[in-house]
Short mmCIF file of C-alpha atoms and ligand atoms in Angstrom, two decimals:
data_model
loop_
_atom_site.label_atom_id
_atom_site.label_comp_id
_atom_site.label_asym_id
_atom_site.label_seq_id
_atom_site.Cartn_x
_atom_site.Cartn_y
_atom_site.Cartn_z
CA MET A 23 -12.52 -42.72 26.08
CA ARG A 24 -11.01 -40.45 23.43
CA ALA A 25 -8.26 -38.13 24.65
CA PRO A 26 -8.81 -34.46 23.87
CA TRP A 27 -7.11 -33.15 20.75
CA ARG A 28 -4.09 -31.10 21.28
CA VAL A 29 -3.67 -28.75 18.32
CA ALA A 30 -0.68 -26.20 18.17
CA VAL A 31 -1.13 -23.02 16.08
CA VAL A 32 2.37 -21.81 15.29
CA GLY A 33 2.27 -18.01 14.50
CA GLY A 34 -0.08 -15.56 16.27
CA GLY A 35 -0.83 -13.40 13.14
CA ILE A 36 -4.42 -13.08 11.78
CA ALA A 37 -4.14 -16.39 9.89
CA GLY A 38 -3.17 -18.28 13.02
CA LEU A 39 -5.77 -16.56 15.18
CA ALA A 40 -8.60 -17.27 12.58
CA ALA A 41 -7.52 -20.84 12.56
CA ALA A 42 -7.73 -20.92 16.32
CA VAL A 43 -11.26 -19.42 16.35
CA ARG A 44 -12.40 -21.95 13.68
CA LEU A 45 -10.98 -24.78 15.71
CA ARG A 46 -12.86 -23.59 18.85
CA ASP A 47 -16.03 -23.39 16.74
CA ARG A 48 -15.80 -26.60 14.88
CA ALA A 49 -13.48 -29.05 16.68
CA PRO A 50 -14.71 -31.06 19.71
CA ALA A 51 -15.30 -28.83 22.66
CA ASP A 52 -12.53 -30.28 24.74
CA THR A 53 -9.77 -29.53 22.19
CA GLU A 54 -6.75 -28.02 23.66
CA ILE A 55 -5.56 -25.15 21.34
CA THR A 56 -2.29 -23.43 21.94
CA VAL A 57 -1.02 -20.46 19.93
CA TYR A 58 2.78 -20.06 19.78
CA GLU A 59 3.86 -16.51 18.84
CA GLN A 60 7.60 -15.68 18.81
CA SER A 61 7.26 -12.05 19.58
CA GLY A 62 5.76 -10.39 22.66
CA THR A 63 2.65 -9.26 20.70
CA LEU A 64 -0.04 -11.13 18.83
CA GLY A 65 -1.37 -9.86 15.52
CA GLY A 66 1.74 -10.05 13.18
CA LYS A 67 1.19 -7.37 10.62
CA LEU A 68 -1.93 -6.07 12.42
CA ARG A 69 -0.76 -3.50 14.95
CA THR A 70 -2.54 -0.59 16.29
CA GLY A 71 -0.39 2.04 18.05
CA GLU A 72 -0.81 5.51 19.48
CA LEU A 73 0.31 8.88 17.93
CA ALA A 74 -0.56 12.18 19.36
CA GLY A 75 -3.42 10.67 21.42
CA SER A 76 -4.99 8.86 18.40
CA ALA A 77 -5.17 5.16 17.83
CA VAL A 78 -3.21 4.68 14.56
CA GLU A 79 -2.51 1.57 12.46
CA PHE A 80 1.33 0.96 12.46
CA GLY A 81 0.73 -2.06 10.10
CA ALA A 82 -2.34 -3.09 7.93
CA GLU A 83 -4.95 -0.42 7.80
CA SER A 84 -8.24 -1.81 6.47
CA PHE A 85 -9.89 -4.87 5.02
CA LEU A 86 -11.84 -5.67 1.90
CA MET A 87 -15.59 -5.80 2.68
CA ARG A 88 -16.52 -8.09 -0.10
CA ASP A 89 -15.52 -11.54 -1.11
CA PRO A 90 -14.48 -11.97 -4.71
CA ALA A 91 -16.85 -14.79 -5.03
CA GLY A 92 -19.82 -12.64 -3.70
CA GLY A 93 -21.01 -11.80 -0.33
CA GLU A 94 -19.10 -10.42 2.67
CA SER A 95 -15.34 -11.04 2.93
CA ALA A 96 -14.03 -13.66 5.45
CA ALA A 97 -12.64 -10.67 7.42
CA VAL A 98 -16.06 -9.15 7.88
CA ALA A 99 -17.51 -12.51 8.74
CA LEU A 100 -14.90 -12.99 11.54
CA VAL A 101 -15.41 -9.46 12.82
CA ARG A 102 -19.15 -10.14 13.04
CA ARG A 103 -18.45 -13.60 14.70
CA LEU A 104 -16.39 -11.87 17.27
CA GLY A 105 -19.19 -9.39 18.07
CA LEU A 106 -17.36 -6.34 16.44
CA GLY A 107 -19.73 -5.77 13.62
CA GLU A 108 -20.85 -2.41 15.09
CA ARG A 109 -17.31 -1.08 15.12
CA ILE A 110 -16.83 -1.39 11.34
CA VAL A 111 -16.32 2.01 9.74
CA HIS A 112 -15.87 2.95 6.08
CA PRO A 113 -13.67 5.59 4.42
CA THR A 114 -15.38 8.95 4.16
CA VAL A 115 -13.20 9.93 1.24
CA GLY A 116 -12.30 7.21 -1.23
CA GLN A 117 -10.68 9.00 -4.13
CA ALA A 118 -6.85 8.60 -4.36
CA ALA A 119 -4.42 10.13 -6.69
CA LEU A 120 -1.33 9.21 -8.64
CA VAL A 121 1.74 11.23 -8.83
CA VAL A 122 2.53 11.83 -12.51
CA ASP A 123 5.51 14.10 -13.53
CA GLY A 124 5.57 15.43 -9.90
CA ALA A 125 1.81 16.42 -9.63
CA LEU A 126 -1.27 14.80 -8.32
CA ARG A 127 -3.74 13.42 -10.79
CA PRO A 128 -6.94 11.37 -9.92
CA ILE A 129 -6.61 7.66 -10.34
CA PRO A 130 -8.65 6.73 -13.34
CA GLY A 131 -11.68 4.50 -12.59
CA GLY A 132 -12.81 1.29 -14.31
CA THR A 133 -9.56 -0.54 -14.11
CA LEU A 134 -8.50 -3.88 -12.54
CA VAL A 135 -5.66 -2.93 -10.34
CA GLY A 136 -4.67 -0.42 -12.87
CA VAL A 137 -5.25 -2.65 -15.91
CA PRO A 138 -7.80 -0.76 -18.10
CA GLY A 139 -10.82 -2.31 -19.80
CA ASP A 140 -11.23 1.01 -21.66
CA LEU A 141 -8.02 2.56 -22.88
CA GLU A 142 -9.59 5.97 -23.31
CA ARG A 143 -10.20 6.27 -19.55
CA VAL A 144 -6.55 6.14 -18.59
CA THR A 145 -5.12 8.65 -20.96
CA THR A 146 -4.87 11.34 -18.24
CA VAL A 147 -2.10 9.42 -16.64
CA ALA A 148 -0.63 7.19 -19.30
CA ARG A 149 -0.67 6.63 -23.13
CA PRO A 150 -1.45 3.09 -24.05
CA THR A 151 0.43 1.60 -27.10
CA ALA A 152 -1.94 1.73 -30.07
CA ASP A 153 -2.96 -1.44 -31.73
CA ALA A 154 -0.83 -3.93 -29.87
CA ASP A 155 -3.69 -5.77 -28.04
CA THR A 156 -4.63 -7.73 -31.12
CA ASP A 157 -6.52 -11.03 -31.36
CA ALA A 158 -3.86 -13.79 -32.27
CA GLY A 159 -6.68 -16.38 -32.44
CA ARG A 160 -5.81 -17.98 -29.00
CA PRO A 161 -6.40 -17.15 -25.36
CA LEU A 162 -3.89 -14.86 -23.74
CA LEU A 163 -2.78 -17.46 -21.27
CA GLY A 164 -2.46 -21.26 -21.61
CA ALA A 165 -4.43 -23.45 -19.27
CA ASP A 166 -1.68 -24.15 -16.84
CA ASP A 167 0.39 -21.10 -17.51
CA ASP A 168 1.32 -18.16 -15.30
CA VAL A 169 3.08 -14.93 -16.40
CA SER A 170 4.14 -11.79 -14.69
CA VAL A 171 1.56 -8.91 -14.65
CA GLY A 172 4.22 -6.74 -16.22
CA ALA A 173 4.95 -8.99 -19.02
CA LEU A 174 1.27 -9.35 -20.11
CA VAL A 175 0.38 -5.74 -19.69
CA ARG A 176 3.56 -4.29 -21.29
CA ALA A 177 3.22 -6.49 -24.39
CA ARG A 178 -0.49 -5.43 -24.77
CA PHE A 179 -0.79 -1.78 -23.58
CA GLY A 180 2.85 -0.56 -23.41
CA ASP A 181 5.32 0.53 -20.70
CA GLU A 182 3.49 3.67 -19.55
CA VAL A 183 0.44 1.75 -18.44
CA VAL A 184 2.57 -0.53 -16.42
CA ASP A 185 4.93 2.04 -15.00
CA ARG A 186 2.39 4.78 -14.17
CA LEU A 187 -0.64 2.82 -13.32
CA VAL A 188 -0.41 -0.92 -12.72
CA GLU A 189 2.90 -0.97 -10.94
CA PRO A 190 1.95 1.77 -8.35
CA MET A 191 -1.42 0.12 -7.70
CA LEU A 192 0.22 -3.27 -7.30
CA GLY A 193 3.00 -1.67 -5.40
CA GLY A 194 0.57 -0.24 -2.89
CA VAL A 195 -0.14 -3.79 -1.92
CA TYR A 196 3.11 -5.73 -2.53
CA ALA A 197 5.79 -3.14 -2.69
CA GLY A 198 6.99 -5.08 -5.68
CA ARG A 199 7.52 -4.79 -9.34
CA ALA A 200 4.82 -5.64 -11.83
CA ASP A 201 7.41 -7.55 -13.96
CA ASP A 202 8.16 -9.94 -11.06
CA LEU A 203 4.62 -10.56 -9.70
CA SER A 204 2.57 -13.51 -10.69
CA LEU A 205 -0.72 -12.88 -12.58
CA VAL A 206 -2.46 -16.04 -11.24
CA THR A 207 -1.64 -15.13 -7.49
CA THR A 208 -2.05 -11.26 -7.52
CA MET A 209 -4.77 -10.89 -10.07
CA PRO A 210 -6.66 -14.36 -10.06
CA ALA A 211 -9.84 -12.97 -11.72
CA LEU A 212 -7.81 -11.41 -14.70
CA ALA A 213 -5.87 -14.72 -14.94
CA ARG A 214 -9.05 -16.80 -15.14
CA ALA A 215 -10.39 -14.46 -17.92
CA ALA A 216 -6.99 -14.49 -19.77
CA ARG A 217 -7.42 -18.22 -20.09
CA VAL A 218 -10.55 -17.66 -22.33
CA GLU A 219 -10.24 -14.23 -23.92
CA HIS A 220 -8.01 -13.26 -26.84
CA THR A 221 -7.21 -9.60 -25.98
CA LEU A 222 -6.40 -8.04 -22.67
CA VAL A 223 -9.19 -5.38 -23.01
CA GLY A 224 -11.53 -8.45 -23.47
CA ALA A 225 -10.07 -10.15 -20.41
CA VAL A 226 -10.36 -7.20 -18.20
CA ARG A 227 -13.99 -6.54 -19.27
CA ALA A 228 -14.77 -10.25 -18.75
CA ALA A 229 -13.23 -10.31 -15.33
CA GLN A 230 -15.18 -7.21 -14.45
CA ALA A 231 -18.44 -8.58 -15.82
CA ALA A 232 -17.94 -11.89 -13.80
CA ALA A 233 -17.33 -10.02 -10.46
CA PRO A 234 -20.44 -10.29 -8.27
CA ARG A 235 -22.23 -6.89 -7.91
CA SER A 236 -22.84 -5.56 -4.46
CA PRO A 237 -24.18 -2.03 -5.16
CA GLY A 238 -23.92 0.24 -2.18
CA THR A 239 -21.60 -1.95 -0.17
CA PRO A 240 -18.30 0.02 0.57
CA VAL A 241 -15.14 -1.55 -0.74
CA PHE A 242 -13.03 -1.13 2.36
CA GLY A 243 -13.69 -1.11 6.19
CA THR A 244 -11.74 -0.92 9.33
CA LEU A 245 -12.57 -1.12 13.07
CA ALA A 246 -13.08 2.01 15.13
CA GLY A 247 -10.54 1.60 18.00
CA GLY A 248 -8.07 -0.23 15.63
CA LEU A 249 -7.42 -3.59 14.06
CA SER A 250 -5.71 -4.75 17.33
CA THR A 251 -9.29 -5.03 18.61
CA LEU A 252 -9.79 -7.79 16.16
CA VAL A 253 -6.65 -9.59 17.33
CA ARG A 254 -7.54 -9.38 21.03
CA ALA A 255 -11.16 -10.57 20.33
CA ALA A 256 -10.03 -13.48 18.15
CA ALA A 257 -7.41 -14.49 20.88
CA ALA A 258 -10.12 -14.45 23.60
CA ALA A 259 -12.81 -16.13 21.49
CA SER A 260 -10.50 -19.06 20.55
CA GLY A 261 -10.14 -20.00 24.18
CA ALA A 262 -6.56 -21.01 23.24
CA THR A 263 -3.61 -20.88 25.55
CA ILE A 264 -1.61 -18.00 24.18
CA ARG A 265 2.20 -18.28 24.43
CA ARG A 266 4.03 -15.15 23.60
CA ASP A 267 7.88 -14.93 23.29
CA ALA A 268 7.60 -18.63 22.29
CA ALA A 269 9.27 -19.23 18.99
CA VAL A 270 8.84 -22.84 17.56
CA ARG A 271 12.20 -23.85 16.34
CA GLU A 272 11.66 -27.44 15.28
CA LEU A 273 8.83 -29.74 14.28
CA THR A 274 9.56 -33.47 14.71
CA PRO A 275 7.03 -36.10 13.49
CA THR A 276 5.94 -38.50 16.22
CA GLY A 277 3.92 -40.98 14.29
CA PRO A 278 0.69 -39.15 13.43
CA GLY A 279 1.35 -36.28 15.73
CA TRP A 280 4.18 -33.76 16.34
CA ARG A 281 6.84 -32.74 18.92
CA LEU A 282 7.51 -28.96 18.94
CA THR A 283 10.73 -27.63 20.18
CA VAL A 284 9.87 -24.21 21.64
CA GLY A 285 11.94 -21.34 23.08
CA PRO A 286 15.71 -20.65 23.44
CA THR A 287 18.28 -23.13 22.19
CA ARG A 288 19.72 -23.55 25.70
CA ASP A 289 16.55 -24.20 27.48
CA PRO A 290 14.12 -25.65 24.95
CA GLU A 291 10.69 -26.89 25.92
CA LEU A 292 9.44 -30.01 24.13
CA VAL A 293 5.69 -30.19 23.52
CA ASP A 294 3.84 -33.06 22.02
CA VAL A 295 0.66 -32.40 20.03
CA ASP A 296 -1.65 -34.13 17.63
CA ALA A 297 -1.64 -31.55 14.82
CA VAL A 298 -0.04 -28.28 13.73
CA VAL A 299 -1.38 -25.28 11.85
CA LEU A 300 1.89 -23.62 10.58
CA ALA A 301 0.77 -19.99 10.16
CA VAL A 302 4.15 -18.26 9.80
CA PRO A 303 5.68 -16.57 6.75
CA ALA A 304 7.40 -18.73 4.12
CA ARG A 305 11.09 -18.35 5.39
CA PRO A 306 10.54 -19.58 8.94
CA ALA A 307 7.95 -22.14 7.61
CA ALA A 308 10.68 -23.41 5.20
CA ARG A 309 13.05 -23.88 8.14
CA LEU A 310 10.59 -25.70 10.26
CA LEU A 311 9.67 -27.97 7.28
CA GLY A 312 13.16 -28.67 6.36
CA GLY A 313 13.48 -31.68 8.69
CA PRO A 314 10.12 -33.47 8.22
CA ALA A 315 9.19 -32.35 4.74
CA PRO A 316 12.24 -31.14 2.71
CA ALA A 317 10.40 -31.31 -0.70
CA ALA A 318 7.71 -29.01 0.73
CA ALA A 319 10.33 -26.82 2.43
CA GLU A 320 12.15 -26.26 -0.86
CA ARG A 321 9.04 -24.96 -2.60
CA VAL A 322 7.88 -22.77 0.22
CA GLY A 323 11.35 -21.36 0.69
CA GLU A 324 11.40 -20.09 -2.87
CA LEU A 325 9.29 -17.15 -1.85
CA ASP A 326 10.99 -13.77 -1.60
CA TYR A 327 9.75 -10.84 0.41
CA ALA A 328 10.02 -7.01 0.29
CA SER A 329 10.73 -4.72 3.35
CA VAL A 330 8.75 -1.53 3.95
CA ALA A 331 8.70 1.28 6.55
CA LEU A 332 5.69 3.25 7.51
CA VAL A 333 6.27 6.71 8.49
CA THR A 334 3.39 8.45 10.34
CA LEU A 335 3.46 12.16 11.00
CA ALA A 336 1.12 14.36 13.13
CA LEU A 337 0.98 17.68 11.41
CA PRO A 338 -0.75 20.87 12.81
CA GLU A 339 -3.50 21.95 10.54
CA PRO A 340 -1.81 21.30 7.17
CA GLU A 341 -3.57 22.06 3.90
CA LEU A 342 -4.35 18.71 2.50
CA PRO A 343 -6.43 17.97 -0.75
CA GLU A 344 -9.70 16.10 -0.19
CA LEU A 345 -8.19 12.84 -0.99
CA SER A 346 -7.65 9.53 0.81
CA GLY A 347 -3.98 9.54 -0.30
CA PHE A 348 -1.77 8.96 -3.32
CA LEU A 349 0.44 6.41 -5.04
CA VAL A 350 3.80 7.15 -6.44
CA PRO A 351 5.24 5.28 -9.52
CA GLY A 352 8.79 4.23 -9.15
CA THR A 353 9.73 6.17 -12.07
CA GLU A 354 9.03 9.42 -10.23
CA GLY A 355 12.22 9.01 -8.21
CA LEU A 356 10.69 9.59 -4.70
CA LEU A 357 11.35 7.65 -1.74
CA ILE A 358 7.57 7.59 -0.81
CA LYS A 359 5.83 4.70 -2.50
CA ALA A 360 2.35 5.62 -1.28
CA SER A 361 0.69 7.91 1.27
CA THR A 362 -2.58 7.85 3.19
CA PHE A 363 -4.16 11.00 4.67
CA PHE A 364 -5.68 9.10 7.69
CA THR A 365 -7.60 12.05 9.11
CA THR A 366 -9.16 12.83 5.63
CA LYS A 367 -9.80 9.20 4.70
CA TRP A 368 -11.36 8.05 8.00
CA GLY A 369 -14.00 10.18 9.55
CA HIS A 370 -13.55 8.41 12.85
CA LEU A 371 -9.99 9.64 13.06
CA ARG A 372 -10.75 13.26 12.48
CA ARG A 373 -9.70 15.59 15.30
CA ALA A 374 -11.18 18.59 16.75
CA ASP A 375 -7.76 20.24 17.20
CA GLY A 376 -7.28 20.06 13.46
CA LEU A 377 -4.14 17.80 13.72
CA ALA A 378 -3.72 15.67 10.59
CA LEU A 379 -2.22 12.21 10.64
CA VAL A 380 -0.57 11.38 7.40
CA ARG A 381 1.26 8.12 6.72
CA ALA A 382 3.78 7.39 3.94
CA SER A 383 5.15 3.97 3.04
CA VAL A 384 8.58 3.76 2.07
CA GLY A 385 10.55 0.82 0.31
CA ARG A 386 10.17 -1.08 -2.87
CA TYR A 387 11.36 -4.62 -3.61
CA GLY A 388 15.05 -4.73 -4.02
CA GLU A 389 15.58 -1.27 -2.11
CA GLU A 390 15.98 -2.71 1.32
CA ARG A 391 18.75 -0.10 2.23
CA GLN A 392 16.16 2.75 2.04
CA VAL A 393 14.24 1.14 4.86
CA GLN A 394 17.35 0.98 7.01
CA ARG A 395 17.87 4.77 7.04
CA THR A 396 17.55 6.23 10.55
CA ASP A 397 14.10 7.36 11.75
CA GLU A 398 15.08 10.96 11.58
CA ASP A 399 16.28 10.77 8.01
CA LEU A 400 13.12 8.72 6.95
CA ALA A 401 10.79 11.19 8.65
CA ALA A 402 12.64 14.33 7.24
CA THR A 403 12.60 12.90 3.72
CA VAL A 404 8.96 11.97 3.85
CA HIS A 405 8.08 15.50 5.14
CA ARG A 406 10.09 17.05 2.34
CA GLU A 407 8.58 14.82 -0.45
CA LEU A 408 5.03 15.28 0.92
CA SER A 409 5.40 19.09 0.75
CA ALA A 410 6.82 18.80 -2.80
CA VAL A 411 3.96 16.61 -4.04
CA LEU A 412 1.35 18.76 -2.36
CA GLY A 413 3.07 21.96 -3.89
CA ALA A 414 3.37 23.78 -0.54
CA PRO A 415 5.55 23.42 2.57
CA LEU A 416 3.83 21.29 5.24
CA PRO A 417 3.97 22.50 9.04
CA ALA A 418 6.70 20.87 11.11
CA PRO A 419 5.32 17.62 12.63
CA VAL A 420 4.40 17.70 16.33
CA ALA A 421 4.98 13.92 16.54
CA GLY A 422 6.04 11.09 14.36
CA HIS A 423 6.52 7.27 14.37
CA VAL A 424 8.51 5.09 12.10
CA GLN A 425 7.52 1.30 11.85
CA ARG A 426 9.78 -1.07 9.91
CA TRP A 427 8.35 -4.24 8.53
CA GLY A 428 11.38 -6.18 7.41
CA GLY A 429 10.81 -9.01 4.85
CA SER A 430 7.09 -8.62 5.23
CA LEU A 431 5.44 -8.47 1.82
CA PRO A 432 5.55 -11.72 -0.29
CA GLN A 433 6.74 -11.37 -3.96
CA TYR A 434 4.79 -14.06 -5.59
CA ALA A 435 6.75 -14.87 -8.72
CA PRO A 436 4.98 -16.55 -11.64
CA GLY A 437 4.34 -20.31 -10.71
CA HIS A 438 3.81 -19.54 -6.94
CA ALA A 439 0.33 -21.03 -6.97
CA ASP A 440 1.73 -24.23 -8.39
CA ARG A 441 4.75 -24.47 -5.91
CA VAL A 442 2.23 -24.02 -2.94
CA ALA A 443 -0.02 -26.69 -4.36
CA ALA A 444 2.91 -29.01 -4.65
CA ALA A 445 4.08 -28.29 -1.13
CA ARG A 446 0.66 -28.98 0.19
CA ALA A 447 0.31 -32.15 -1.73
CA VAL A 448 3.51 -33.39 -0.19
CA LEU A 449 2.11 -32.53 3.21
CA ARG A 450 -1.30 -34.06 2.65
CA ALA A 451 0.38 -37.29 1.40
CA HIS A 452 2.96 -37.75 4.20
CA HIS A 453 1.96 -35.35 7.08
CA PRO A 454 -1.73 -34.72 7.02
CA THR A 455 -1.78 -33.31 10.45
CA LEU A 456 0.49 -30.38 9.49
CA VAL A 457 -1.26 -27.69 7.46
CA LEU A 458 0.01 -24.37 5.98
CA ALA A 459 -1.85 -21.10 6.49
CA GLY A 460 -1.30 -17.30 5.84
CA ALA A 461 0.08 -14.90 3.38
CA GLY A 462 3.11 -16.87 2.46
CA TYR A 463 0.83 -19.23 0.51
CA ASP A 464 -2.62 -17.90 -0.34
CA GLY A 465 -2.06 -14.25 -0.89
CA VAL A 466 -1.71 -10.98 1.19
CA GLY A 467 -4.62 -9.34 2.85
CA ILE A 468 -6.59 -9.82 5.93
CA PRO A 469 -9.57 -11.49 4.29
CA VAL A 470 -7.40 -14.01 2.40
CA CYS A 471 -5.49 -14.68 5.55
CA VAL A 472 -8.55 -15.28 7.62
CA ARG A 473 -9.89 -17.69 5.01
CA SER A 474 -6.59 -19.48 4.89
CA GLY A 475 -6.54 -19.92 8.60
CA GLU A 476 -10.04 -21.18 8.61
CA THR A 477 -9.36 -23.59 5.81
CA ALA A 478 -6.34 -24.89 7.63
CA ALA A 479 -8.49 -25.47 10.74
CA GLU A 480 -10.96 -27.47 8.75
CA GLU A 481 -8.28 -29.64 7.22
CA ILE A 482 -6.87 -30.33 10.68
CA ILE A 483 -10.33 -31.27 12.01
CA THR A 484 -10.76 -33.71 8.92
CA ALA A 485 -7.26 -35.19 9.52
CA LEU A 486 -7.98 -35.78 13.18
CA GLY A 487 -11.21 -37.58 12.47
CA GLY A 488 -14.08 -35.15 11.90
CA SER A 489 -16.08 -32.51 13.59
CA GLY A 490 -17.27 -32.42 17.19
CA THR A 491 -20.11 -30.07 16.40
C1 FAD B 526 2.95 -2.66 6.03
C2 FAD B 526 1.83 -3.62 5.64
C3 FAD B 526 0.59 -3.13 5.47
C4 FAD B 526 -0.54 -3.96 5.09
N1 FAD B 526 -1.72 -3.38 4.92
C5 FAD B 526 -2.80 -4.11 4.69
C6 FAD B 526 -4.14 -3.62 4.69
O1 FAD B 526 -4.38 -2.46 4.87
N2 FAD B 526 -5.20 -4.48 4.27
C7 FAD B 526 -4.90 -5.79 4.21
O2 FAD B 526 -5.92 -6.57 3.98
N3 FAD B 526 -3.71 -6.43 4.31
C8 FAD B 526 -2.61 -5.56 4.64
N4 FAD B 526 -1.45 -6.09 4.57
C9 FAD B 526 -1.27 -7.50 4.46
C10 FAD B 526 -1.79 -8.33 5.70
O3 FAD B 526 -1.51 -7.51 6.88
C11 FAD B 526 -1.12 -9.56 5.85
O4 FAD B 526 -1.19 -10.30 4.55
C12 FAD B 526 -1.56 -10.48 6.94
O5 FAD B 526 -1.73 -9.71 8.22
C13 FAD B 526 -0.66 -11.68 7.08
O6 FAD B 526 -1.14 -12.51 8.19
P1 FAD B 526 -0.41 -13.80 8.62
O7 FAD B 526 -1.05 -14.25 9.77
O8 FAD B 526 -0.33 -14.60 7.40
O9 FAD B 526 1.18 -13.42 8.88
P2 FAD B 526 1.86 -12.45 9.96
O10 FAD B 526 0.97 -11.39 10.27
O11 FAD B 526 3.22 -12.38 9.39
O12 FAD B 526 1.95 -13.43 11.17
C14 FAD B 526 2.85 -14.47 11.38
C15 FAD B 526 3.18 -14.59 12.81
O13 FAD B 526 4.05 -15.61 13.06
C16 FAD B 526 5.00 -15.30 14.02
N5 FAD B 526 6.15 -16.33 13.86
C17 FAD B 526 7.08 -16.46 12.82
N6 FAD B 526 7.93 -17.33 13.07
C18 FAD B 526 7.48 -17.94 14.18
C19 FAD B 526 7.94 -19.06 14.90
N7 FAD B 526 9.01 -19.94 14.53
N8 FAD B 526 7.30 -19.56 16.16
C20 FAD B 526 6.18 -18.77 16.50
N9 FAD B 526 5.78 -17.67 15.82
C21 FAD B 526 6.39 -17.26 14.72
C22 FAD B 526 5.37 -13.87 13.63
O14 FAD B 526 6.01 -13.18 14.72
C23 FAD B 526 4.02 -13.34 13.28
O15 FAD B 526 3.33 -12.75 14.49
C24 FAD B 526 -0.31 -5.32 5.04
C25 FAD B 526 0.94 -5.84 5.29
C26 FAD B 526 2.04 -5.11 5.53
C27 FAD B 526 3.27 -5.61 5.86
#
């Protein structure tokens, strides 16, 4: 008789939990799944907290509704699988602004993460260089090449388009610099078009034309009650044994399977399993891979991370514009990188008492010291800068919260996708029962990480000998 499969999921973020749910759905019914999470809380970057009596996201806030290939995103599919579809809510106010020369201006539409397909439409915030986007008789990007977003857009549209538009929009997701971030990983649709088109305007338009249309589908959604609802539901549906405060410190191959060293150095627990989904960020992953797969560890370990702090203030009846929030280019010299007016953006968060919940994110790649300021300093600076940007002093906050996310946002340098592919090739060849999942490899964002976890689960099932369903 076949012994039940024992699968360890290392990392209790959304990628690990999505992997656990997929294993429960597709692996033989008697599969023993255990999720090891080093902290006391599941969810990783998904964390719903409480401020002034409201459920507030202290980490990720929302998910993309659509999949870039068409249809619903993997996040929406998971939400539905977990029976939470009726909790999905959408922003009631979608328009955001950019801070340009200290004042708010609407973010121009029709761009791909700030890269315009029609230069005329962005002149309210940035002047594109004239006549630089010429056809040199070959595609912008070679078949196997990668380049930084900044390098490509600067050469074609000039510095202002990068500094005032592309970088703040990319920075809203990565807290990074356009000049450091890989086009292939952060803007895959534009990279694909750039391998064919001879001008950047042509590539943006081609990428936009290739994007599946879903008229009427909102771009973003979140869950009433908070994203931790998704975390709890995934953990429950997976039927996995959940081990909190259980850091995995070592992975040792045992023939086709693995021995995990779990817990404190002085009192380690050794656990034997048949397969491992490694759903932790690249740095801890590189440490764990160092013993069994140094060639994979080296590639995975090249990924650097930015740190951010999220400062949320509860403000009694402030005068806020009808905007979802604003983005701040680094050239403006402010600490705030982006701000979200939670109670304007999300109808379900509006309050009868008029209290507004406003969040600001602080910290750009390379400016880790800013994130290490005291809570009081961060809150006071954010309050002062918000007042300046909005053009009037805001009321004093009645409550506030500072959440630091140290080393949390991957800075995918050009060549990242190739390095990950090489690391995975090493694992497939030598250790097919060890599979990587999560933002360290496949890109940031809840849908990407859900898909990444699910794909890892499928690979494990294949490696262990096929499906039980
Ligand atoms: C501030 C912030 C805001 C964001 N906002 C959004 C948003 O609005 N929408 C969106 O789609 N995406 C957003 N993202 C990105 C998104 O949240 C992440 O890409 C995604 O949640 C990453 O999931 P993950 O499972 O790969 O990793 P993580 O969430 O990092 O989970 C990994 C887990 O592994 C655990 N771990 C690490 N080492 C070990 C070990 N040795 N043993 C056991 N456990 C270990 C960690 O404690 C952690 O819980 C945001 C990210 C940040 C930082």
